XYZ file of C-alpha atoms in Angstrom:
550
model
C 0.000 0.000 0.000
C 0.981 3.539 -0.352
C 2.831 4.030 2.700
C 5.440 6.328 4.063
C 8.619 7.477 2.307
C 11.573 6.300 4.372
C 14.504 8.646 3.909
C 17.776 6.837 4.116
C 20.148 8.416 6.594
C 23.747 7.691 7.223
C 26.813 9.099 8.898
C 30.480 9.404 8.115
C 32.526 6.306 8.779
C 35.092 8.637 10.343
C 32.774 10.558 12.660
C 30.198 7.941 13.690
C 32.453 6.615 16.451
C 32.447 10.095 17.981
C 28.661 10.293 18.262
C 27.620 10.157 21.921
C 23.872 10.339 21.384
C 21.649 7.725 23.011
C 18.030 6.693 22.707
C 16.271 8.990 25.184
C 12.670 8.968 26.350
C 12.333 12.370 24.746
C 13.176 10.925 21.323
C 10.748 8.027 21.837
C 7.892 10.371 22.778
C 8.649 12.630 19.813
C 8.670 9.621 17.445
C 5.395 8.212 18.791
C 3.571 11.533 18.427
C 4.930 12.174 14.950
C 3.889 8.668 13.875
C 0.268 9.833 14.121
C 0.694 10.733 10.452
C 0.950 7.021 9.709
C -2.118 6.269 11.827
C -4.090 8.752 9.745
C -3.071 7.186 6.471
C -3.814 3.678 7.696
C -7.143 4.757 9.152
C -8.221 6.243 5.822
C -7.299 3.019 4.032
C -8.986 0.747 6.564
C -12.208 2.685 7.060
C -13.273 2.844 3.416
C -14.337 -0.705 2.581
C -16.223 -1.215 5.830
C -18.202 1.998 5.504
C -19.101 1.102 1.921
C -20.681 -2.114 3.224
C -23.021 -0.186 5.572
C -26.558 -0.308 4.177
C -27.491 3.121 5.553
C -24.437 4.622 3.848
C -25.352 2.940 0.558
C -28.957 4.134 0.730
C -27.931 7.750 1.286
C -25.100 8.114 -1.233
C -25.122 5.059 -3.526
C -28.749 3.905 -3.932
C -27.935 1.944 -7.099
C -25.511 -0.210 -5.121
C -28.074 -0.737 -2.361
C -30.804 -1.713 -4.824
C -28.474 -4.115 -6.623
C -27.916 -5.924 -3.323
C -31.263 -5.550 -1.589
C -33.820 -4.607 -4.263
C -36.776 -6.878 -5.070
C -35.133 -8.302 -8.182
C -31.574 -8.215 -6.923
C -30.903 -11.944 -6.923
C -32.356 -12.464 -10.385
C -30.893 -9.474 -12.177
C -27.481 -8.828 -10.650
C -24.294 -10.813 -10.910
C -22.918 -10.838 -7.339
C -19.478 -9.943 -8.695
C -21.039 -6.752 -10.077
C -23.077 -5.694 -7.048
C -20.674 -2.912 -6.118
C -19.645 -1.940 -9.654
C -20.393 1.744 -9.349
C -18.077 4.461 -10.672
C -19.205 6.961 -8.040
C -18.366 4.482 -5.282
C -14.923 3.992 -6.779
C -14.402 7.763 -7.011
C -15.144 7.996 -3.282
C -12.392 5.446 -2.629
C -9.722 6.543 -5.100
C -10.040 10.347 -4.947
C -7.862 10.345 -1.826
C -4.879 9.099 -3.794
C -5.322 11.485 -6.682
C -5.361 14.374 -4.201
C -2.363 12.881 -2.390
C -0.464 12.774 -5.664
C -1.106 16.494 -6.209
C -0.144 17.581 -2.679
C 2.996 15.428 -2.639
C 4.351 17.494 -5.533
C 4.299 20.596 -3.320
C 5.010 19.056 0.082
C 8.732 18.651 -0.551
C 9.159 22.352 -1.288
C 7.280 23.352 1.884
C 9.222 20.834 3.984
C 12.565 22.040 2.732
C 12.024 25.798 2.801
C 9.612 26.264 5.727
C 10.378 23.295 7.978
C 8.990 19.935 9.023
C 6.700 21.290 11.760
C 4.722 23.613 9.510
C 4.250 20.789 6.997
C 2.851 18.510 9.713
C 0.501 21.268 10.876
C -0.818 21.870 7.349
C -1.276 18.105 6.825
C -3.199 17.817 10.107
C -5.469 20.739 9.181
C -6.308 19.077 5.855
C -7.122 15.873 7.745
C -9.379 17.703 10.192
C -11.231 19.438 7.370
C -11.678 16.146 5.514
C -12.860 14.240 8.588
C -15.379 16.966 9.384
C -16.768 17.053 5.852
C -17.087 13.269 5.659
C -18.724 12.921 9.065
C -21.265 15.644 8.306
C -21.805 14.889 4.611
C -25.348 15.286 3.279
C -24.523 15.052 -0.420
C -22.128 12.917 -2.424
C -20.026 15.934 -3.429
C -19.367 16.665 0.252
C -18.232 13.089 0.745
C -15.842 13.215 -2.215
C -14.527 16.668 -1.269
C -13.806 15.364 2.219
C -11.802 12.498 0.717
C -9.886 14.989 -1.428
C -8.994 17.018 1.665
C -7.856 13.825 3.394
C -5.762 13.062 0.317
C -4.046 16.442 0.538
C -3.137 15.587 4.127
C -1.931 12.100 3.171
C 0.392 13.431 0.476
C 1.992 15.918 2.855
C 2.206 13.564 5.850
C 3.778 10.820 3.758
C 6.503 13.234 2.730
C 7.303 14.861 6.065
C 6.761 12.335 8.864
C 9.312 9.674 7.785
C 11.839 12.424 7.110
C 11.186 13.991 10.525
C 11.531 10.619 12.275
C 14.847 9.952 10.519
C 16.269 13.310 11.510
C 15.208 13.158 15.175
C 16.483 9.646 15.926
C 20.050 8.732 16.952
C 21.929 7.239 14.012
C 22.002 3.606 15.142
C 18.269 3.605 15.963
C 17.188 5.506 12.882
C 16.056 2.528 10.814
C 13.860 1.068 13.539
C 12.270 4.380 14.517
C 11.697 5.261 10.871
C 9.726 2.043 10.377
C 7.349 3.266 13.098
C 5.582 5.091 10.281
C 4.911 1.875 8.356
C 3.892 0.149 11.580
C 1.572 3.049 12.411
C -0.073 2.661 8.992
C -0.908 -0.989 9.702
C -2.164 -0.133 13.207
C -4.334 2.624 11.735
C -5.862 0.090 9.349
C -6.840 -2.383 12.065
C -8.143 0.378 14.363
C -10.438 1.545 11.554
C -11.599 -2.005 10.925
C -12.360 -2.531 14.621
C -14.366 0.702 14.725
C -16.369 -0.340 11.658
C -17.086 -3.679 13.289
C -18.159 -2.006 16.515
C -20.566 0.540 14.990
C -22.029 -1.593 12.204
C -25.492 -1.700 13.827
C -25.538 1.890 15.043
C -27.756 4.480 13.440
C -25.400 6.799 11.559
C -22.493 4.603 12.646
C -20.739 5.434 9.376
C -20.548 9.097 10.443
C -18.665 8.118 13.590
C -16.342 5.849 11.581
C -15.449 8.632 9.155
C -15.324 11.372 11.781
C -12.934 9.583 14.139
C -10.139 10.298 11.658
C -10.043 13.614 13.504
C -8.511 11.972 16.619
C -5.064 11.123 15.178
C -5.295 14.383 13.195
C -5.488 16.310 16.490
C -2.476 14.357 17.772
C -0.479 15.268 14.662
C -1.603 18.895 14.939
C -0.505 19.107 18.571
C 2.746 17.431 17.616
C 3.344 20.006 14.903
C 2.752 22.775 17.433
C 4.534 21.375 20.505
C 7.322 19.183 19.140
C 10.682 20.752 18.290
C 11.733 21.406 14.725
C 14.297 18.863 13.577
C 17.934 19.970 14.006
C 18.572 19.199 10.337
C 15.829 21.573 9.218
C 16.990 24.342 11.587
C 20.605 24.052 10.471
C 19.582 23.780 6.822
C 17.630 27.064 7.137
C 20.434 28.902 8.934
C 19.265 28.616 12.590
C 22.535 27.099 13.757
C 22.333 27.795 17.503
C 18.745 26.545 17.765
C 19.655 23.474 15.743
C 22.522 22.642 18.070
C 20.355 23.181 21.158
C 17.652 20.812 19.854
C 20.291 18.233 18.935
C 21.744 18.348 22.458
C 18.295 17.841 23.970
C 17.502 14.930 21.668
C 20.806 13.155 22.290
C 20.884 13.786 26.053
C 24.412 15.240 25.924
C 26.187 18.487 25.111
C 28.919 16.650 23.234
C 27.264 16.648 19.806
C 30.127 18.290 17.899
C 30.739 15.434 15.469
C 27.070 14.923 14.553
C 26.431 18.654 14.371
C 29.350 19.133 11.979
C 28.194 16.249 9.793
C 24.652 17.663 9.630
C 25.978 21.109 8.731
C 28.265 19.728 6.043
C 25.450 17.623 4.584
C 23.071 20.606 4.647
C 25.621 22.794 2.883
C 26.094 20.145 0.200
C 22.381 19.406 -0.244
C 21.640 23.117 -0.487
C 23.747 23.307 -3.638
C 21.619 20.682 -5.396
C 18.531 22.088 -7.081
C 15.526 19.993 -7.980
C 16.115 20.705 -11.675
C 19.662 19.326 -11.396
C 18.351 16.286 -9.557
C 15.902 15.463 -12.351
C 18.572 16.094 -14.980
C 21.041 13.727 -13.288
C 18.483 10.911 -13.065
C 18.261 10.644 -16.847
C 21.999 10.284 -17.383
C 23.652 6.879 -17.822
C 25.306 6.679 -14.380
C 21.963 7.181 -12.603
C 19.270 5.908 -14.981
C 19.349 2.284 -13.680
C 18.338 3.516 -10.218
C 15.562 5.600 -11.798
C 14.163 2.599 -13.680
C 14.233 0.336 -10.618
C 12.668 3.042 -8.416
C 9.808 3.647 -10.841
C 9.190 -0.038 -11.462
C 9.041 -0.902 -7.759
C 6.740 2.065 -7.035
C 4.378 0.990 -9.822
C 4.514 -2.762 -9.235
C 3.794 -2.407 -5.520
C 0.262 -1.367 -6.428
C -0.193 -4.164 -8.993
C 0.177 -6.733 -6.222
C -3.510 -6.004 -5.613
C -2.967 -5.133 -1.953
C -4.963 -1.910 -2.001
C -7.834 -3.690 -3.724
C -7.860 -6.087 -0.777
C -7.483 -3.400 1.902
C -10.059 -1.077 0.316
C -12.647 -3.625 -0.665
C -12.295 -6.816 1.379
C -15.659 -6.297 3.165
C -17.230 -5.626 -0.221
C -15.617 -8.757 -1.684
C -16.872 -11.062 1.073
C -20.272 -9.361 1.102
C -20.540 -9.919 -2.657
C -19.713 -13.588 -2.162
C -22.590 -14.102 0.233
C -21.102 -13.383 3.666
C -23.183 -11.318 6.056
C -22.178 -7.751 6.844
C -21.026 -8.820 10.318
C -18.910 -11.675 8.960
C -17.434 -9.429 6.254
C -16.368 -6.793 8.775
C -14.961 -9.427 11.131
C -12.880 -10.795 8.264
C -11.327 -7.357 7.762
C -10.294 -7.248 11.429
C -8.584 -10.638 11.116
C -6.765 -9.536 7.956
C -5.727 -6.274 9.629
C -4.258 -8.170 12.588
C -2.238 -10.352 10.231
C -0.993 -7.201 8.510
C 0.292 -5.697 11.786
C 2.029 -8.863 12.997
C 3.666 -9.493 9.622
C 5.067 -5.960 9.542
C 7.026 -6.823 12.686
C 8.472 -9.806 10.796
C 9.828 -7.420 8.169
C 11.353 -5.124 10.780
C 13.166 -8.041 12.425
C 14.290 -9.833 9.267
C 15.099 -7.261 6.587
C 18.716 -6.768 7.671
C 19.197 -10.483 8.323
C 17.867 -12.087 5.136
C 18.256 -9.182 2.741
C 15.947 -7.304 0.417
C 16.001 -9.705 -2.532
C 15.115 -12.740 -0.409
C 12.079 -11.041 1.151
C 10.956 -9.637 -2.204
C 11.187 -13.029 -3.915
C 9.742 -15.101 -1.039
C 6.907 -12.622 -0.607
C 6.233 -12.664 -4.345
C 5.981 -16.459 -4.490
C 3.705 -16.463 -1.442
C 1.410 -13.728 -2.798
C 1.120 -15.221 -6.279
C 0.331 -18.666 -4.886
C -2.347 -17.276 -2.569
C -4.023 -15.295 -5.348
C -4.048 -18.244 -7.742
C -5.597 -20.467 -5.070
C -8.234 -17.804 -4.318
C -9.158 -17.475 -7.988
C -9.378 -21.233 -8.546
C -11.474 -21.800 -5.407
C -13.929 -19.052 -6.369
C -14.188 -20.446 -9.900
C -15.067 -23.913 -8.621
C -16.957 -23.303 -5.373
C -19.046 -20.176 -5.902
C -22.469 -21.790 -6.117
C -25.663 -21.146 -8.040
C -27.155 -19.594 -4.894
C -24.537 -16.820 -5.188
C -22.899 -17.842 -1.926
C -19.714 -19.547 -0.899
C -20.102 -22.572 1.380
C -19.200 -21.643 4.958
C -16.111 -23.847 5.081
C -14.908 -22.550 1.729
C -15.382 -18.942 2.860
C -13.155 -19.627 5.864
C -10.561 -21.189 3.551
C -10.619 -18.133 1.279
C -10.102 -15.907 4.326
C -7.069 -17.965 5.373
C -5.559 -17.747 1.895
C -6.108 -13.984 1.733
C -4.369 -13.717 5.115
C -1.420 -15.619 3.615
C -1.373 -13.086 0.768
C -1.493 -10.097 3.148
C 1.294 -11.562 5.309
C 3.494 -12.000 2.244
C 2.937 -8.387 1.247
C 3.448 -7.008 4.756
C 6.941 -8.462 5.099
C 8.046 -7.863 1.517
C 6.558 -5.475 -1.021
C 4.897 -3.327 1.652
C 7.879 -1.862 3.530
C 10.506 -2.763 0.908
C 8.535 -0.925 -1.756
C 9.575 2.256 0.041
C 12.880 1.238 1.604
C 14.674 0.078 -1.547
C 13.890 3.144 -3.712
C 15.234 5.359 -0.911
C 18.380 3.207 -0.584
C 19.343 3.291 -4.240
C 19.111 7.066 -4.694
C 22.316 9.092 -4.476
C 22.431 12.620 -3.067
C 22.066 14.173 -6.523
C 19.005 12.154 -7.452
C 17.242 11.662 -4.118
C 15.148 14.823 -4.404
C 13.765 13.886 -7.812
C 13.949 10.123 -7.313
C 11.798 10.004 -4.195
C 9.401 12.535 -5.692
C 9.019 10.208 -8.671
C 8.477 7.199 -6.367
C 5.729 8.939 -4.376
C 4.014 10.286 -7.494
C 3.997 6.941 -9.295
C 2.840 5.064 -6.197
C -0.063 7.434 -5.620
C -0.953 7.429 -9.316
C -1.307 3.653 -9.467
C -3.061 3.566 -6.091
C -5.652 5.795 -7.723
C -5.823 3.615 -10.847
C -6.320 0.385 -8.881
C -8.821 1.954 -6.483
C -10.833 3.413 -9.355
C -10.796 0.289 -11.503
C -11.007 -2.685 -9.138
C -14.775 -3.028 -8.727
C -15.230 -2.769 -12.499
C -12.498 -5.373 -12.950
C -14.194 -7.635 -10.389
C -17.448 -7.350 -12.347
C -15.932 -8.042 -15.773
C -13.247 -10.567 -14.803
C -15.033 -12.184 -11.833
C -12.706 -14.686 -10.116
C -10.167 -14.024 -12.861
C -9.234 -10.692 -11.232
C -7.189 -12.642 -8.679
C -5.379 -14.503 -11.465
C -4.754 -11.113 -13.116
C -2.995 -9.757 -10.025
C -1.151 -13.057 -9.553
C 0.298 -12.683 -13.058
C 1.585 -9.230 -12.127
C 3.166 -10.623 -8.952
C 4.946 -13.325 -10.973
C 6.220 -10.635 -13.360
C 7.490 -8.408 -10.548
C 9.179 -11.351 -8.807
C 11.127 -12.085 -11.974
C 11.988 -8.388 -12.213
C 13.515 -8.493 -8.731
C 15.330 -11.749 -9.495
C 17.003 -10.427 -12.620
C 17.345 -6.685 -12.122
C 17.700 -5.752 -8.421
C 21.161 -5.994 -6.845
C 21.187 -6.866 -3.139
C 21.538 -3.705 -1.044
C 21.717 -5.267 2.427
C 24.730 -3.964 4.330
C 25.939 -1.844 1.403
C 26.864 1.770 2.270
C 24.779 4.198 0.287
C 27.810 5.705 -1.423
C 28.567 2.258 -2.908
C 25.065 1.408 -4.172
C 25.944 2.838 -7.574
C 28.873 0.398 -7.748
C 26.485 -2.532 -7.244
C 24.568 -1.407 -10.316
C 27.775 -0.805 -12.264
C 28.815 -4.430 -11.634
C 25.367 -5.902 -12.318
C 25.160 -8.146 -15.393
C 22.420 -6.070 -17.046
C 22.853 -2.547 -15.685
C 26.571 -2.514 -16.477
C 25.661 -2.866 -20.160
C 22.897 -0.260 -19.768
C 25.357 2.242 -18.246
C 27.982 1.607 -20.904
C 31.431 3.164 -20.336
C 30.061 5.038 -17.311
C 29.910 1.717 -15.426
C 33.684 1.249 -15.577
C 34.191 4.873 -14.522
C 32.072 4.238 -11.440
C 34.047 1.098 -10.574
C 37.429 2.780 -11.133
C 36.560 5.727 -8.928
C 35.317 3.423 -6.195
C 38.550 1.437 -6.271
C 40.574 4.640 -6.103
C 38.528 5.872 -3.198
C 38.902 2.580 -1.337
C 42.652 2.636 -1.789
C 42.793 6.239 -0.581
C 40.789 5.362 2.514
C 43.165 2.537 3.331
C 46.070 4.930 2.976
C 44.507 7.150 5.602
C 43.806 10.044 3.221
C 40.006 9.921 3.204
C 39.519 13.607 3.956
C 41.320 14.609 0.791
C 39.785 11.997 -1.480
C 38.167 12.881 -4.748
C 34.376 12.764 -4.898
C 32.498 9.617 -5.740
C 31.799 8.841 -9.451
C 31.190 11.935 -11.493
C 27.983 12.702 -13.349
C 26.560 15.819 -14.954
C 25.094 17.072 -11.674
C 28.096 16.216 -9.491
C 28.156 13.320 -7.088
C 27.826 12.219 -3.540
C 30.396 13.529 -1.078
C 32.092 11.158 1.347
C 29.963 12.225 4.309
C 26.223 12.715 4.360
C 23.909 12.392 7.328
C 20.590 13.101 5.714
C 19.123 14.279 2.462
C 15.825 15.991 1.863
C 13.239 14.571 -0.513
C 12.097 18.044 -1.468
């Protein structure tokens, strides 16, 4: 699913030993509050399908859907796979991502030039406006406009919160704290599903479900007001003394000289790189392999079919004959599997590597989708219902699919694109990743119910085919990035059997410069070493603590 944008952070091999920062309670509290941005995103994903299954909600906004399910001639005239095939219903679901795509294009500029706090505040205000409109909606246009406002908040929060978490955390805890955002997304999903289950029989229960998005929005708003600005942002914008003071408070020590100097040096370097130069560098031979892989992973993550499951799983089970209560309970079970499996990814990604999790997850997801499609083709009876035992089996298989996604393509779909971007291309590269991910989230959300109607059980085989394709893509075209310093990622591509040919003579230049740099380091002359492989926009300096995605 479209999740957060982890920003890879690193420190100088020379200075990291001098860092005295520790994991303080202050940092933990800051990270937990800031992660409310992930809760909001997950809540918006998880609430949608359940609310769409509420009969009162259907009657008020989507009467055609209600009549197709409950009208006097419903059973005789409507294919159950087509019950929810309504373009307006799909617009309600997918408009969030189209709006998120638009706001993400501007969020980077605001984050970089005005700070992380102000971006979080603006995102929270969009969320509050959207939650209020949705909860009080009397007409369909109010409902859709509320989703658009939520989408504006999603686009901004997805840009700023992972970056903020990365910059506030001590270096050696940065990866784990940064993944709090992805974990918060999964928790937000299951919280929304539990709320839907709890209010399913309430009059106007759907209003409460939609309106409770305001709770994490208030938390994010208070965080934006009360939490400190990140030291990186303060230093980057010239507030050096304030930046140092915040850094000392975060690290629990006044001896922050080494980290402060690294942040300042990185900020000075990043400030020289304009977005136009970043885009220009991406399309040159030394950097184009990373661009292709970034864009492919961002696109393919959505063609796993995960958002179709997360958006519409109550609708799917309801279409296949399950009661509303059973359908909503199934979403809670799937949400719980999603949360637990995300922990598996956190604990295993640096042990087994990115390629292993990608490939294992791909095999698992494809197998589960094929089984689901075959079972539906054979067992969906003439009475337009699945047998009870078969329905339970389908739920188990979908849980297997969700688990595979949650420890592979879910978090890795964001982690790997951030890892393979160099300093020159990170601004444009991560912007491209977010834009493409949101674009295809919109496409899948808008098209799935129509696809379910026209392809029936075959829609699961369709997504399985995409998963097989993307697994082969990882197998053949993604170098392993586990344990590889960011400044050497480009070398991995330069030595890759396919990308070395793609890069042409530039590949050997990259390798030669890396060998020279390694020899210089061994000779104890690192400070005077030449920059890493040259490209039209310049290249990554030896020391970088963080880079903006603006």
